XYZ file of C-alpha atoms in Angstrom:
543
model
C 321.384 -2.809 136.536
C 323.368 0.378 136.020
C 325.237 1.856 139.070
C 326.321 5.151 137.369
C 323.962 8.159 137.190
C 324.568 11.595 135.653
C 323.593 14.760 137.631
C 323.418 17.738 135.383
C 324.010 20.926 137.343
C 324.100 23.303 134.397
C 321.164 25.464 135.863
C 322.863 25.699 139.306
C 326.735 25.490 139.153
C 327.033 26.215 135.524
C 324.683 29.257 135.940
C 327.057 30.908 138.372
C 328.965 32.369 135.430
C 325.898 34.444 134.504
C 324.881 34.925 138.205
C 322.101 32.291 137.611
C 320.089 34.692 135.375
C 318.351 32.268 133.123
C 314.993 33.308 131.553
C 312.123 31.345 132.930
C 311.357 29.874 129.568
C 314.970 28.673 129.204
C 314.916 27.076 132.676
C 311.714 25.120 131.793
C 313.006 24.093 128.284
C 316.558 23.029 129.524
C 315.129 21.026 132.513
C 312.482 19.381 130.282
C 314.863 18.432 127.468
C 317.486 17.126 129.926
C 314.711 14.842 131.244
C 313.813 13.817 127.699
C 317.560 12.916 127.128
C 317.115 10.544 130.098
C 319.535 12.456 132.312
C 319.142 10.884 135.694
C 319.193 13.919 138.014
C 318.618 17.564 137.107
C 319.647 20.190 139.603
C 317.453 23.212 139.090
C 319.268 25.814 141.145
C 320.023 27.148 144.537
C 317.753 27.674 147.580
C 318.407 30.915 149.406
C 316.985 32.699 152.473
C 313.879 34.795 151.363
C 314.924 37.450 153.871
C 318.153 38.101 152.079
C 317.113 37.555 148.503
C 313.985 38.588 146.605
C 312.919 36.171 144.077
C 311.376 37.803 140.961
C 311.791 35.102 138.398
C 314.266 34.637 135.551
C 316.783 33.213 138.001
C 317.787 29.857 139.374
C 318.370 31.506 142.771
C 315.087 30.312 144.370
C 313.727 31.060 147.891
C 310.963 28.544 148.141
C 310.447 24.989 146.681
C 307.152 26.042 145.103
C 309.002 28.372 142.760
C 310.738 25.265 141.200
C 307.424 23.391 140.749
C 306.769 24.658 137.177
C 310.033 23.043 136.032
C 309.191 19.549 137.214
C 305.690 19.274 135.854
C 306.723 17.367 132.693
C 309.035 15.058 134.584
C 309.872 11.777 132.907
C 310.031 8.426 134.617
C 313.440 7.962 136.322
C 314.349 11.700 136.523
C 315.022 13.210 139.874
C 314.996 17.058 140.500
C 317.207 18.718 143.084
C 318.142 22.018 144.526
C 321.322 23.060 146.263
C 321.657 24.731 149.647
C 324.865 26.349 150.985
C 324.852 25.958 154.775
C 324.327 29.312 156.418
C 322.605 30.821 153.320
C 319.145 29.258 153.904
C 316.799 28.964 156.821
C 315.958 25.250 156.955
C 313.101 25.898 159.337
C 311.189 27.515 156.510
C 311.491 24.477 154.236
C 308.072 23.297 153.191
C 307.385 19.603 153.513
C 307.762 17.431 150.306
C 304.518 17.048 148.482
C 305.665 15.503 145.175
C 304.861 18.613 143.105
C 308.336 20.194 143.121
C 311.838 18.943 143.738
C 312.680 15.541 145.079
C 315.809 16.182 146.997
C 318.197 18.786 148.392
C 322.047 18.831 148.360
C 323.482 20.619 151.394
C 326.949 21.831 151.063
C 329.040 22.899 154.080
C 332.703 23.819 154.488
C 335.303 22.479 156.859
C 334.924 25.675 158.876
C 331.232 25.162 159.072
C 331.777 21.592 160.334
C 334.395 22.603 162.887
C 332.521 25.523 164.283
C 328.772 24.496 163.858
C 328.802 20.637 163.714
C 325.486 20.276 165.693
C 323.721 22.879 163.665
C 324.844 21.203 160.450
C 323.435 17.869 161.687
C 320.204 19.473 162.776
C 319.699 21.123 159.221
C 320.600 17.833 157.500
C 317.868 16.001 159.580
C 315.313 18.677 158.772
C 315.694 17.942 155.032
C 315.010 14.121 155.688
C 312.226 14.932 158.221
C 310.448 17.090 155.670
C 310.462 14.154 153.266
C 313.194 15.096 150.707
C 316.121 12.933 149.525
C 319.113 14.355 151.285
C 322.566 14.732 149.650
C 325.493 15.791 151.767
C 328.307 17.815 150.046
C 331.395 18.290 152.120
C 332.842 21.253 150.183
C 336.534 21.079 149.169
C 337.293 17.429 150.059
C 341.108 18.105 149.707
C 340.823 20.568 152.638
C 340.196 17.791 155.114
C 342.838 15.558 156.727
C 342.130 11.795 156.432
C 341.191 11.764 160.065
C 338.734 14.708 159.585
C 337.275 13.007 156.538
C 336.609 9.791 158.417
C 334.810 11.951 161.024
C 332.618 13.387 158.323
C 331.895 9.919 157.078
C 330.884 8.855 160.541
C 328.623 11.833 160.712
C 327.133 11.049 157.282
C 326.593 7.370 158.248
C 324.652 8.475 161.302
C 322.339 10.812 159.245
C 321.982 8.172 156.445
C 321.454 10.486 153.463
C 320.761 9.358 149.903
C 324.178 10.480 148.702
C 327.564 11.868 149.882
C 329.687 14.101 147.614
C 333.460 14.104 147.021
C 333.986 17.688 145.868
C 336.950 19.163 144.027
C 335.851 22.725 144.824
C 339.003 24.470 143.484
C 339.913 22.109 140.668
C 343.103 21.213 142.537
C 342.918 17.458 142.465
C 345.143 14.960 140.619
C 344.308 11.378 139.950
C 346.169 10.086 143.055
C 344.020 12.543 145.166
C 340.847 11.045 143.609
C 341.983 7.528 144.246
C 342.987 8.207 147.880
C 339.785 10.003 148.765
C 337.484 7.767 146.882
C 339.009 4.678 148.453
C 338.857 6.210 151.940
C 335.039 7.050 151.358
C 334.212 3.840 149.666
C 335.684 1.703 152.508
C 333.991 3.509 155.285
C 330.715 4.953 153.877
C 327.533 2.871 154.442
C 326.930 0.592 151.371
C 323.430 2.059 150.827
C 324.736 5.669 150.446
C 325.599 6.855 146.910
C 328.934 8.552 146.288
C 328.571 11.766 144.281
C 331.636 13.195 142.460
C 331.809 16.952 141.565
C 334.897 18.346 139.924
C 336.121 21.545 138.275
C 338.296 21.323 135.184
C 341.220 23.635 136.057
C 343.805 20.848 135.172
C 341.629 19.475 132.300
C 341.219 16.211 134.268
C 337.407 16.149 135.020
C 336.657 13.545 132.280
C 339.673 11.446 133.400
C 338.460 11.609 137.038
C 334.921 10.575 136.034
C 336.328 7.470 134.326
C 338.510 6.680 137.287
C 335.631 6.862 139.683
C 333.453 4.646 137.479
C 336.293 2.103 137.288
C 336.900 2.047 141.077
C 333.207 1.612 141.737
C 333.575 -1.914 140.142
C 329.870 -1.786 139.132
C 328.851 -2.247 142.769
C 328.762 1.114 144.611
C 325.948 3.457 143.368
C 327.788 6.614 142.141
C 326.623 9.892 140.730
C 328.773 12.114 138.362
C 328.150 15.810 138.198
C 328.406 17.533 134.802
C 327.206 20.582 133.006
C 326.336 21.119 129.349
C 329.327 22.199 127.333
C 331.302 22.212 130.652
C 329.588 25.502 131.495
C 330.915 27.104 134.745
C 333.137 29.767 136.231
C 336.784 29.961 135.076
C 337.768 26.500 133.840
C 334.126 25.180 134.078
C 333.132 21.534 134.906
C 332.970 18.124 133.355
C 331.056 18.206 130.109
C 327.666 16.418 130.206
C 328.072 15.428 126.592
C 331.379 13.794 127.210
C 330.196 11.598 130.055
C 326.943 10.790 128.301
C 328.912 9.580 125.153
C 331.251 7.579 127.347
C 328.385 5.837 129.167
C 326.515 5.091 125.946
C 329.512 3.669 123.960
C 331.551 2.059 126.753
C 328.733 0.820 129.089
C 325.712 0.545 126.946
C 323.679 3.135 128.833
C 320.638 4.672 127.147
C 320.837 8.528 126.922
C 319.791 10.682 124.043
C 323.087 12.375 122.947
C 321.461 14.147 120.087
C 319.081 15.908 122.426
C 322.020 16.927 124.516
C 323.722 18.490 121.476
C 320.472 20.297 120.603
C 320.263 21.836 124.070
C 323.873 23.040 123.683
C 323.202 24.502 120.237
C 319.976 26.263 121.280
C 321.106 27.623 124.685
C 324.794 27.163 125.546
C 326.151 28.583 122.290
C 324.623 32.087 122.815
C 325.798 32.215 126.424
C 329.295 31.303 125.414
C 329.310 34.125 122.873
C 328.923 36.409 125.864
C 330.760 34.627 128.665
C 333.928 32.599 128.415
C 334.805 29.428 130.313
C 337.250 26.553 129.721
C 340.952 25.918 130.193
C 343.268 28.856 130.679
C 346.594 29.459 132.430
C 344.945 31.598 135.127
C 342.419 28.810 135.853
C 345.415 26.488 136.152
C 346.839 28.831 138.757
C 343.551 28.777 140.615
C 343.867 25.001 140.752
C 347.607 25.105 141.902
C 346.803 27.604 144.715
C 343.397 26.208 145.610
C 341.856 29.622 145.006
C 338.267 30.816 144.528
C 337.881 31.568 140.842
C 336.620 35.060 141.454
C 340.172 35.960 142.636
C 341.366 34.899 139.107
C 338.642 36.683 137.325
C 339.175 39.914 139.285
C 343.010 39.952 138.743
C 342.521 39.083 134.992
C 339.791 41.607 134.203
C 340.600 44.500 136.782
C 344.379 44.617 136.293
C 344.975 42.713 133.028
C 348.027 41.042 134.573
C 350.515 38.762 132.998
C 350.151 35.133 134.059
C 353.328 35.051 136.170
C 352.035 38.152 137.996
C 348.700 36.424 138.789
C 350.717 33.464 140.076
C 352.768 35.566 142.445
C 349.849 37.566 143.770
C 347.910 34.368 144.395
C 350.767 32.986 146.345
C 350.723 36.132 148.555
C 347.092 35.453 149.627
C 346.872 33.545 152.897
C 345.916 29.915 152.079
C 342.848 30.235 154.261
C 341.694 33.433 152.469
C 342.268 32.085 148.905
C 339.123 30.029 149.236
C 336.884 33.089 149.312
C 337.424 36.464 147.646
C 338.174 39.756 149.188
C 338.822 42.416 146.582
C 340.141 44.984 148.955
C 342.837 42.521 150.070
C 343.739 41.670 146.461
C 344.156 45.368 145.658
C 346.394 45.811 148.645
C 348.504 42.717 147.609
C 348.561 44.111 143.973
C 350.057 47.381 145.168
C 352.572 45.612 147.359
C 353.551 43.221 144.567
C 353.929 46.185 142.062
C 356.081 48.017 144.642
C 358.578 45.101 144.679
C 358.336 44.006 141.084
C 361.404 44.825 138.965
C 362.600 43.692 135.558
C 365.795 41.817 136.709
C 366.904 40.309 133.324
C 369.964 42.636 133.054
C 371.091 41.886 136.672
C 370.700 38.197 136.001
C 372.861 38.503 132.916
C 375.556 40.476 134.850
C 375.660 37.954 137.663
C 375.964 35.094 135.260
C 378.810 36.822 133.636
C 380.601 37.333 136.964
C 380.276 33.625 137.764
C 380.987 32.191 134.330
C 383.726 29.436 134.505
C 384.395 30.402 138.200
C 384.286 28.324 141.303
C 381.785 29.864 143.753
C 381.999 30.187 147.519
C 378.931 31.210 149.549
C 379.794 32.847 152.814
C 377.098 32.917 155.572
C 377.608 34.941 158.896
C 377.774 31.900 161.116
C 380.316 31.853 163.906
C 382.437 29.157 162.139
C 383.762 31.753 159.662
C 385.794 32.984 162.696
C 386.827 29.675 164.029
C 387.592 28.143 160.563
C 389.116 31.321 159.042
C 392.371 29.489 158.086
C 390.347 26.771 156.232
C 388.449 29.319 154.273
C 391.615 31.383 153.399
C 393.296 28.127 152.281
C 390.280 27.309 150.007
C 390.385 30.807 148.438
C 394.156 30.661 147.840
C 393.886 27.299 146.121
C 390.657 27.806 144.064
C 390.347 31.602 143.488
C 386.557 31.389 143.781
C 384.046 34.161 143.220
C 382.723 34.822 146.755
C 379.139 35.679 147.493
C 378.464 36.780 151.155
C 374.954 36.727 152.511
C 373.715 39.817 154.487
C 377.081 41.136 155.214
C 380.251 42.472 153.597
C 383.104 40.017 154.018
C 386.781 40.655 154.447
C 387.688 37.467 152.667
C 388.972 37.886 149.098
C 389.335 41.097 147.135
C 386.414 43.400 146.195
C 386.562 42.728 142.533
C 385.982 39.004 143.101
C 383.170 39.126 145.505
C 379.562 40.180 145.847
C 377.530 41.104 148.900
C 374.046 39.672 148.461
C 371.168 41.073 150.738
C 367.850 39.531 151.202
C 367.171 41.452 154.456
C 366.419 45.076 154.592
C 367.635 45.336 158.160
C 370.906 43.758 157.273
C 371.279 45.840 154.173
C 370.851 49.186 156.059
C 373.253 48.132 158.764
C 375.970 46.463 156.699
C 379.362 48.131 157.312
C 381.314 49.107 154.255
C 378.473 48.354 151.816
C 378.789 51.661 150.022
C 382.486 50.883 149.233
C 381.967 47.500 147.771
C 382.357 46.924 143.977
C 379.525 44.504 143.736
C 376.224 44.688 145.809
C 373.060 42.728 145.154
C 369.740 43.288 146.817
C 366.264 41.807 146.532
C 363.492 44.111 145.305
C 361.540 44.192 148.518
C 364.373 46.189 150.221
C 363.414 49.947 150.409
C 366.122 52.320 149.350
C 368.419 50.028 147.566
C 371.080 51.829 145.561
C 370.917 52.438 141.848
C 374.259 50.764 141.475
C 373.040 47.439 143.105
C 372.196 44.368 141.144
C 368.480 44.086 142.035
C 366.594 40.832 141.771
C 362.862 40.286 141.620
C 361.695 39.298 145.202
C 358.761 37.006 144.262
C 360.887 34.912 141.914
C 363.229 33.970 144.825
C 360.933 32.969 147.581
C 358.885 29.868 148.406
C 355.760 31.039 150.089
C 354.546 27.611 151.020
C 357.092 27.518 153.798
C 356.684 29.716 156.938
C 360.342 30.835 156.686
C 360.123 31.573 152.965
C 362.024 34.902 153.409
C 365.328 33.248 154.391
C 368.140 35.011 152.456
C 370.126 31.822 151.902
C 367.102 30.163 150.102
C 366.725 33.380 148.093
C 370.305 33.142 146.960
C 370.071 29.419 146.181
C 366.969 30.118 144.064
C 368.962 32.981 142.269
C 371.832 30.635 141.610
C 369.343 28.141 140.093
C 368.100 30.850 137.689
C 371.584 31.062 136.216
C 372.149 27.338 136.381
C 374.890 27.332 139.020
C 374.850 24.056 140.974
C 378.475 23.642 142.148
C 379.613 25.706 145.043
C 381.350 25.635 148.403
C 379.592 26.846 151.546
C 381.119 28.336 154.740
C 379.320 29.806 157.840
C 375.978 28.111 157.210
C 376.035 26.748 160.725
C 372.402 26.637 161.615
C 370.899 27.816 164.950
C 372.004 26.085 168.114
C 370.741 27.079 171.585
C 373.345 28.135 174.014
C 375.970 28.726 171.378
C 377.182 31.730 169.379
C 375.190 31.762 166.155
C 376.906 34.652 164.318
C 380.423 35.830 163.583
C 381.309 38.383 166.201
C 382.632 40.817 163.634
C 379.604 40.621 161.423
C 376.222 40.528 163.069
C 375.304 41.188 166.619
C 373.886 38.169 168.414
C 370.084 38.355 168.607
C 368.299 35.679 170.609
C 364.721 37.050 170.327
C 363.859 34.055 168.124
C 365.615 31.393 170.195
C 362.215 29.846 171.002
C 361.837 29.098 167.308
C 365.306 27.750 166.628
C 364.102 24.144 166.238
C 361.239 25.152 164.102
C 363.468 27.281 161.845
C 365.909 24.441 161.474
C 363.057 22.020 160.530
C 361.624 24.538 157.883
C 365.087 25.168 156.489
C 365.706 21.431 156.140
C 362.465 21.083 154.303
C 363.199 23.863 151.811
C 366.850 22.617 151.307
C 365.625 18.990 150.671
C 363.162 20.302 148.094
C 365.926 22.361 146.513
C 368.359 19.438 146.350
C 365.744 17.249 144.688
C 365.549 19.692 141.713
C 369.394 19.803 141.297
C 370.587 17.837 138.259
C 374.276 17.220 139.093
C 375.091 19.060 142.370
C 378.609 19.448 143.740
C 378.205 21.124 147.128
C 381.117 21.308 149.550
C 380.849 22.494 153.183
C 384.098 24.028 154.489
C 382.760 24.469 157.991
C 380.431 22.387 160.175
C 376.680 22.790 159.496
C 373.508 21.172 160.705
C 372.508 21.063 156.966
C 375.585 19.508 155.488
C 374.059 15.971 155.456
C 371.310 17.126 153.050
C 373.848 17.672 150.272
C 375.851 14.571 150.766
C 376.070 12.338 147.641
C 375.788 8.530 147.756
C-alpha cells in the first residue's frame, strides 16, 4: 500500500502569480484532468471572507464552498479536493457543513505570530472545520521560523486537535537539506502516527525535488506523507516543486500509477500560455529571497520597479528588518531604496589605491583603546623595527609619519570631531558619512557591514571587511582593548570617555566576539599579532 500522495496546488499556490485569475472553463478542465491523471489531492483555491472579497467567477479566490462544487462533479475514485484558508482572512463561522457535493477538506494556514497572539482562536477555527465534517489539514506557515521548542508546542496542539494532516512549510524557500532532516525528524517523532505529514516547499535554491525525495526516504514507507507540487512548477518568483517531476519519480522509482502523459497534456494546453505572459523559475533575485527569508513580492517590486542589479537587491533586502521581510511594505522599500542610493558609491578606484598603499607592507591597525597610552613604547618599538603602514580607526594618530598612515572613519560623529583630519595625507571614510571630503578614499558602506549582527556598524569590523576585499590577512593590532566596566576604555588624548552604553558592554563584547569568530573562520592563512592586551586576542590565536 502506497504511503506517498501528491497534492497538486497549481490552482491555488501556483495561481498567485496571476492573482488566481483562471477562467472557469480552465479551472474545470485542469481539476478534471488532474483527477484523470490519478493525482491524489487537488487543491482548488483559496477560501476568503465574503465581506472583503466579491466572488464573480473566473477566479480561484472563492468565498463559499458551493462555488467549488462545479469543479468536483466529475471526481474520480481516490481523488480528494481541498481549499486553503489563511487564518484571519475567512470567517469560519460562515463555513457550510460538508455535504459531499463540493470540497472534501480544508487546509488552514497560520503564522507564528497568529499562534503566539491568538492560540485559542486558532484552535477554535481548526475545530470548526472538523465539526462541520471536513478533513482538516493544519499548515504552520514558515516552519523555519519556529524554534524547536515552539514547534513541539505546535505539534502538541495538532495532536490534541487530531487533523488529517500537518504541514511542514518552506514558505520563503530558505531551507537546506539539513533543515528538512531536522524538522521532519522532530515532527515524525512527536506527531500522532495517524496524522499525515504534508511537505510544501518553494524552489528558491532549486532543492524542492531533492527535498521531496529526502522526505520520501525518511518516511521509510511507514508514515503517510503528502508532497505538494504544481504543474510546470508554476508559482511566484522561483515557483514550486514540479508535479511532473514527482509524478515521474513515483512511477519509475516506486511503481506508482499516475498518467504522466495526461500531466504533460495539461502543461501544454494551459501552462505554456501562462508562461508566455508570466515568468517563474530560478533566478538570482529569488535566491536572495531564500537567503533573506523574504516575501517574493519584495523581490518582484525591487526588480520591476527599480530594475536593480542583483547585489543592490541583496543589500536592500538585508536592510529590511527580518520580521518585516516576511510581508511586503512598498513604502518601506522605497524609503530603504532612497537611503541605499544615498550611501552607494563606486569604490573600485578607492580599493585600488588602498591596495597600492599596502602592497608589500606590514600593516598596523590602531584602535583608540587606552592601551595605546600605556603601551606607547611597545608600539613605537614595533614601528621602528617593522616600518608598517598604519591604519587608525576613528581618530588621527600621532604614531608614524603622515605619508605612511591612513585615518579610517566608520563613524560620522568621530569623523566630524577628529582633530587634525584635514591636515592628514590619507583619510578614508565609509559612504554613509554625510559631508565626507572629495579627497577622501570613500568605501561603499553596504559592502563592509554584517547586518545579521546587532552591532553591525562597528568600525573595526568594517575595516576588517575592507582588508578582506584587498586580500590583506596579516597585520598587527594595538588599542583594540574591548569594553571593561570601571576601567578607562579610550585613550585620553583621542576620544572622550562616554559611558552611556556601559549597560551594553557585555552584550557588545559578545556580539563582537561572534563577528570576529565568523571573520576568522573565513581567513585562509591569518597572521594576526596583538601588541596590546585585548579581550579579543584569544580569537586569533593559532594552534
